[in-house]
Tab-separated table of C-alpha atoms in Angstrom:
chain	number	residue	atom	x	y	z
A	10	MET	CA	35.717	35.636	-23.496
A	11	ALA	CA	32.177	34.894	-22.362
A	12	THR	CA	31.734	33.353	-18.969
A	13	HIS	CA	29.243	30.512	-18.803
A	14	VAL	CA	27.099	30.572	-15.689
A	15	ARG	CA	25.207	27.461	-14.672
A	16	LEU	CA	21.854	27.550	-12.947
A	17	ALA	CA	23.246	24.936	-10.561
A	18	ASP	CA	25.783	27.521	-9.363
A	19	VAL	CA	23.410	30.433	-8.829
A	20	GLY	CA	19.882	29.044	-8.548
A	21	TRP	CA	17.787	28.832	-5.408
A	22	VAL	CA	14.978	26.400	-4.571
A	23	TRP	CA	12.138	26.993	-2.143
A	24	ASP	CA	12.392	23.537	-0.660
A	25	GLY	CA	9.871	21.974	1.694
A	26	GLN	CA	6.247	21.020	2.079
A	27	GLY	CA	3.738	23.825	1.805
A	28	ILE	CA	0.282	23.745	3.361
A	29	ASN	CA	-1.453	25.771	0.648
A	30	GLY	CA	-3.059	23.951	-2.226
A	31	THR	CA	-2.502	20.321	-3.054
A	32	TRP	CA	0.442	18.543	-1.467
A	33	GLN	CA	1.509	15.057	-0.559
A	34	LEU	CA	3.900	13.755	2.054
A	35	SER	CA	7.435	13.834	0.696
A	36	ILE	CA	8.743	10.626	-0.859
A	37	PHE	CA	12.351	11.647	-0.242
A	38	GLY	CA	12.553	9.497	2.865
A	39	ALA	CA	11.287	6.458	0.970
A	40	GLY	CA	13.257	3.346	1.795
A	41	GLU	CA	15.171	4.926	4.663
A	42	GLY	CA	13.071	3.246	7.340
A	43	THR	CA	13.654	-0.141	5.726
A	44	ARG	CA	17.399	0.490	5.594
A	45	TRP	CA	17.469	1.830	9.158
A	46	PHE	CA	16.094	-1.494	10.358
A	47	GLY	CA	18.727	-3.301	8.303
A	48	LEU	CA	16.129	-4.885	5.995
A	49	ARG	CA	16.113	-5.125	2.198
A	50	ARG	CA	12.428	-5.463	1.304
A	51	CYS	CA	9.539	-3.074	1.773
A	52	CYS	CA	5.857	-2.480	1.146
A	53	PHE	CA	5.631	1.008	-0.272
A	54	MET	CA	2.536	2.643	1.210
A	55	PHE	CA	0.522	5.872	1.027
A	56	HIS	CA	2.589	7.664	-1.629
A	57	PRO	CA	1.989	7.800	-5.390
A	58	ASN	CA	3.686	4.978	-7.273
A	59	THR	CA	5.906	6.958	-9.636
A	60	PRO	CA	9.268	6.443	-11.364
A	61	LEU	CA	10.768	9.041	-9.013
A	62	ALA	CA	9.619	7.074	-5.963
A	63	MET	CA	10.892	3.819	-7.445
A	64	GLU	CA	14.295	5.421	-8.026
A	65	LYS	CA	14.453	6.083	-4.281
A	66	LEU	CA	13.775	2.388	-3.678
A	67	ARG	CA	15.987	1.004	-6.428
A	68	GLY	CA	18.684	-0.151	-3.999
A	69	LEU	CA	16.335	-2.480	-2.111
A	70	ASP	CA	16.110	-6.150	-2.986
A	71	GLU	CA	12.333	-6.222	-3.298
A	72	VAL	CA	9.473	-3.716	-3.301
A	73	VAL	CA	5.715	-4.268	-3.401
A	74	CYS	CA	3.550	-1.198	-4.020
A	75	ASP	CA	0.208	-0.400	-2.438
A	76	ILE	CA	-2.761	-0.212	-4.845
A	77	SER	CA	-5.447	0.572	-2.253
A	78	LYS	CA	-4.691	4.262	-2.045
A	79	TRP	CA	-5.300	7.028	0.459
A	80	ASP	CA	-5.584	10.553	-0.909
A	81	GLY	CA	-5.583	13.981	0.681
A	82	GLU	CA	-8.994	15.634	0.673
A	83	ARG	CA	-9.063	19.386	0.200
A	84	VAL	CA	-10.560	21.178	3.190
A	85	GLU	CA	-11.470	24.823	2.722
A	86	HIS	CA	-11.009	27.435	5.421
A	87	PRO	CA	-14.205	29.491	5.739
A	88	GLN	CA	-12.265	32.759	5.955
A	89	TYR	CA	-9.891	31.987	3.071
A	90	PRO	CA	-11.834	30.482	0.151
A	91	GLY	CA	-9.616	28.860	-2.446
A	92	LEU	CA	-6.717	28.460	-0.031
A	93	GLY	CA	-7.620	24.989	1.141
A	94	ALA	CA	-5.194	22.152	1.776
A	95	PRO	CA	-5.680	18.365	1.961
A	96	MET	CA	-5.867	18.139	5.719
A	97	ARG	CA	-7.967	14.963	5.732
A	98	ASN	CA	-7.172	11.515	4.332
A	99	VAL	CA	-9.779	9.597	2.353
A	100	HIS	CA	-9.551	6.019	1.138
A	101	ASP	CA	-10.133	5.441	-2.564
A	102	GLY	CA	-10.548	1.680	-2.673
A	103	THR	CA	-12.816	1.627	-5.707
A	104	MET	CA	-12.343	-1.103	-8.280
A	105	ALA	CA	-11.497	1.429	-10.988
A	106	ARG	CA	-8.719	2.929	-8.856
A	107	LYS	CA	-7.348	-0.495	-7.916
A	108	VAL	CA	-7.178	-1.489	-11.589
A	109	GLN	CA	-5.475	1.783	-12.510
A	110	GLU	CA	-2.900	1.435	-9.741
A	111	ALA	CA	-2.320	-2.265	-10.476
A	112	GLU	CA	-1.600	-1.581	-14.149
A	113	ASN	CA	0.753	1.222	-13.145
A	114	VAL	CA	2.731	-1.036	-10.797
A	115	SER	CA	2.887	-3.746	-13.453
A	116	ARG	CA	4.282	-1.195	-15.903
A	117	LEU	CA	6.799	0.167	-13.388
A	118	SER	CA	8.110	-3.338	-12.744
A	119	LEU	CA	9.496	-3.447	-16.283
A	120	ASP	CA	11.851	-0.545	-15.568
A	121	PHE	CA	12.461	-1.392	-11.917
A	122	PRO	CA	13.066	-5.153	-11.598
A	123	ASN	CA	13.019	-5.011	-7.798
A	124	VAL	CA	9.316	-4.044	-7.965
A	125	THR	CA	7.882	-7.529	-7.681
A	126	GLY	CA	4.307	-7.039	-6.562
A	127	ALA	CA	1.161	-4.989	-6.047
A	128	PHE	CA	-0.248	-4.858	-2.510
A	129	ASP	CA	-3.999	-4.546	-1.801
A	130	ASP	CA	-4.546	-3.376	1.772
A	131	ASP	CA	-7.753	-3.859	3.809
A	132	LEU	CA	-9.073	-6.057	1.032
A	133	TYR	CA	-11.990	-7.864	2.645
A	134	GLY	CA	-13.446	-4.653	4.062
A	135	LYS	CA	-14.026	-3.381	0.531
A	136	ILE	CA	-15.215	-6.763	-0.711
A	137	ALA	CA	-17.868	-6.867	2.013
A	138	ALA	CA	-18.887	-3.201	1.881
A	139	GLU	CA	-19.250	-3.065	-1.904
A	140	HIS	CA	-20.414	-6.667	-2.432
A	141	ILE	CA	-17.544	-7.359	-4.822
A	142	THR	CA	-17.666	-10.774	-6.462
A	143	PRO	CA	-14.647	-12.938	-7.312
A	144	ALA	CA	-15.299	-12.354	-11.017
A	145	GLN	CA	-15.289	-8.587	-10.506
A	146	TYR	CA	-12.132	-8.690	-8.424
A	147	GLY	CA	-10.443	-10.884	-11.007
A	148	VAL	CA	-10.071	-7.766	-13.160
A	149	VAL	CA	-7.636	-6.376	-10.574
A	150	HIS	CA	-5.624	-9.590	-10.709
A	151	GLN	CA	-5.448	-9.337	-14.494
A	152	ALA	CA	-4.289	-5.717	-14.231
A	153	VAL	CA	-1.438	-6.726	-11.911
A	154	LYS	CA	-0.177	-9.043	-14.667
A	155	ARG	CA	-0.996	-6.727	-17.588
A	156	HIS	CA	2.532	-5.603	-18.450
A	157	ASN	CA	4.531	-8.174	-16.515
A	158	PRO	CA	3.069	-11.618	-15.798
A	159	LYS	CA	5.710	-12.153	-13.116
A	160	THR	CA	4.275	-9.375	-10.923
A	161	LYS	CA	2.736	-10.863	-7.775
A	162	HIS	CA	-0.665	-9.869	-6.442
A	163	TRP	CA	-0.595	-9.499	-2.651
A	164	GLY	CA	-3.698	-9.202	-0.491
A	165	VAL	CA	-4.033	-8.295	3.182
A	166	VAL	CA	-6.046	-10.789	5.226
A	167	TYR	CA	-6.745	-10.226	8.925
A	168	THR	CA	-6.963	-13.207	11.228
A	169	HIS	CA	-10.497	-12.243	12.304
A	170	GLU	CA	-11.489	-12.489	8.617
A	171	LEU	CA	-10.314	-16.104	8.306
A	172	LYS	CA	-13.652	-17.665	7.463
A	173	PRO	CA	-13.860	-19.844	4.347
A	174	GLU	CA	-17.096	-18.179	3.239
A	175	ASN	CA	-15.394	-14.760	3.220
A	176	TRP	CA	-12.848	-15.849	0.626
A	177	ARG	CA	-14.715	-18.473	-1.371
A	178	GLY	CA	-13.908	-17.872	-5.036
A	179	PHE	CA	-11.184	-15.320	-4.274
A	180	GLU	CA	-8.456	-17.894	-3.641
A	181	ASP	CA	-7.113	-17.759	-7.197
A	182	THR	CA	-7.190	-13.958	-7.416
A	183	LEU	CA	-4.212	-13.624	-5.045
A	184	ASP	CA	-0.627	-14.813	-5.412
A	185	VAL	CA	0.551	-13.952	-1.893
A	186	VAL	CA	-1.433	-13.655	1.351
A	187	ASN	CA	-0.259	-10.999	3.802
A	188	LEU	CA	-1.690	-12.162	7.134
A	189	TRP	CA	-2.213	-9.603	9.905
A	190	VAL	CA	-3.227	-9.868	13.560
A	191	TRP	CA	-5.411	-6.852	14.360
A	192	ASP	CA	-5.433	-7.128	18.146
A	193	SER	CA	-2.226	-7.941	20.017
A	194	LYS	CA	-4.105	-9.990	22.621
A	195	ASN	CA	-4.612	-12.617	19.890
A	196	LEU	CA	-0.937	-13.009	19.010
A	197	PHE	CA	-0.712	-16.260	20.949
A	198	ARG	CA	-2.988	-17.801	18.297
A	199	LEU	CA	-0.648	-16.964	15.406
A	200	ASP	CA	0.419	-20.565	14.713
A	201	GLU	CA	-3.210	-21.668	14.687
A	202	ASP	CA	-4.199	-18.738	12.468
A	203	LEU	CA	-1.427	-19.551	10.005
A	204	GLU	CA	-2.823	-23.055	9.649
A	205	ARG	CA	-6.336	-21.678	9.127
A	206	CYS	CA	-4.978	-19.300	6.490
A	207	ARG	CA	-3.173	-22.095	4.658
A	208	ALA	CA	-6.344	-24.177	4.678
A	209	ILE	CA	-8.298	-21.345	3.023
A	210	PHE	CA	-5.502	-20.415	0.584
A	211	PRO	CA	-3.767	-23.738	-0.110
A	212	GLY	CA	-0.419	-23.433	-1.827
A	213	LYS	CA	-0.278	-19.639	-1.513
A	214	PRO	CA	2.829	-18.086	0.071
A	215	THR	CA	1.899	-16.400	3.351
A	216	ARG	CA	3.698	-13.399	4.810
A	217	ALA	CA	2.685	-13.116	8.462
A	218	VAL	CA	2.819	-9.750	10.208
A	219	PRO	CA	2.723	-10.083	14.016
A	220	CYS	CA	0.359	-7.238	14.849
A	221	ARG	CA	-1.332	-4.148	13.517
A	222	CYS	CA	-2.690	-1.981	16.274
A	223	ARG	CA	-2.706	1.565	17.567
A	224	PRO	CA	-2.785	1.351	21.373
A	225	ARG	CA	-3.956	4.918	21.931
A	226	SER	CA	-6.960	4.622	19.644
A	227	ARG	CA	-7.900	0.982	20.170
A	228	PRO	CA	-8.286	0.052	23.846
A	229	GLY	CA	-8.088	-3.655	23.038
A	230	CYS	CA	-4.516	-3.311	21.763
A	231	ARG	CA	-1.759	-3.457	24.345
C-alpha cells in the first residue's frame, strides 16, 4: 500500500528577510501593535496594500490604508554589482501613484468590509511642491470611490498648514481630516487648532492626533 507523504510534513522554508535583491519589511506583524495597545482601528502604513496584508488586519474593526507610499530604493555596492538592496526609502507621492493606490484600496474594501478608507499622508507638501490644483486632486478622490462609494478619503493636515488659502478648493476632495501637531511645544493650542480646522473644513469629521515628532532629529520636539 502506497504511503502518501505531504509536503507539509517534510518541507522546509528559508524564512526571514534577506538583504539581497528587492525586499520589503514583513507584513506579518501587521495589526499586532494596534491590538497590543488594546485598540480596534488602525492606519495601515508603509507596506503594500494587498489581500494578504488585509487578511492580517481582518479582525480589526476598521482599517484605513495609506496611498502616499514609500518604496525601497535599490542601492548598489560598488564591489558587488547586481547585488544591491533597497537600503534607502523614497517617497512616491505622484498623482499617478496616488490614483493607483486609491483604486486598489477601493477594490480591496469590497472583499474586506473593515477597510473603510484611503489615507493620504503629508498631503499639502505635495500640493505645494507640485502645484497641484483642486481639479487635479479631485481625480484621487474619484479613485477612492471607484469600486466602493462608501470608502472614505482621509487627508493629513498639519496645524501649521491651517491657512484657508492652502486648502481653498480642496475642501470637497476629502471626507475626513486627520489633524496632526508637528511640534509638541504647540500641543497647548490643540483646542484652538481644532476650531481653525473645522472653520476651513466645515462639516468634515476630524481625527486629531496629539503630536508627530522625532525628538532626536528635530530639536524643537520635546
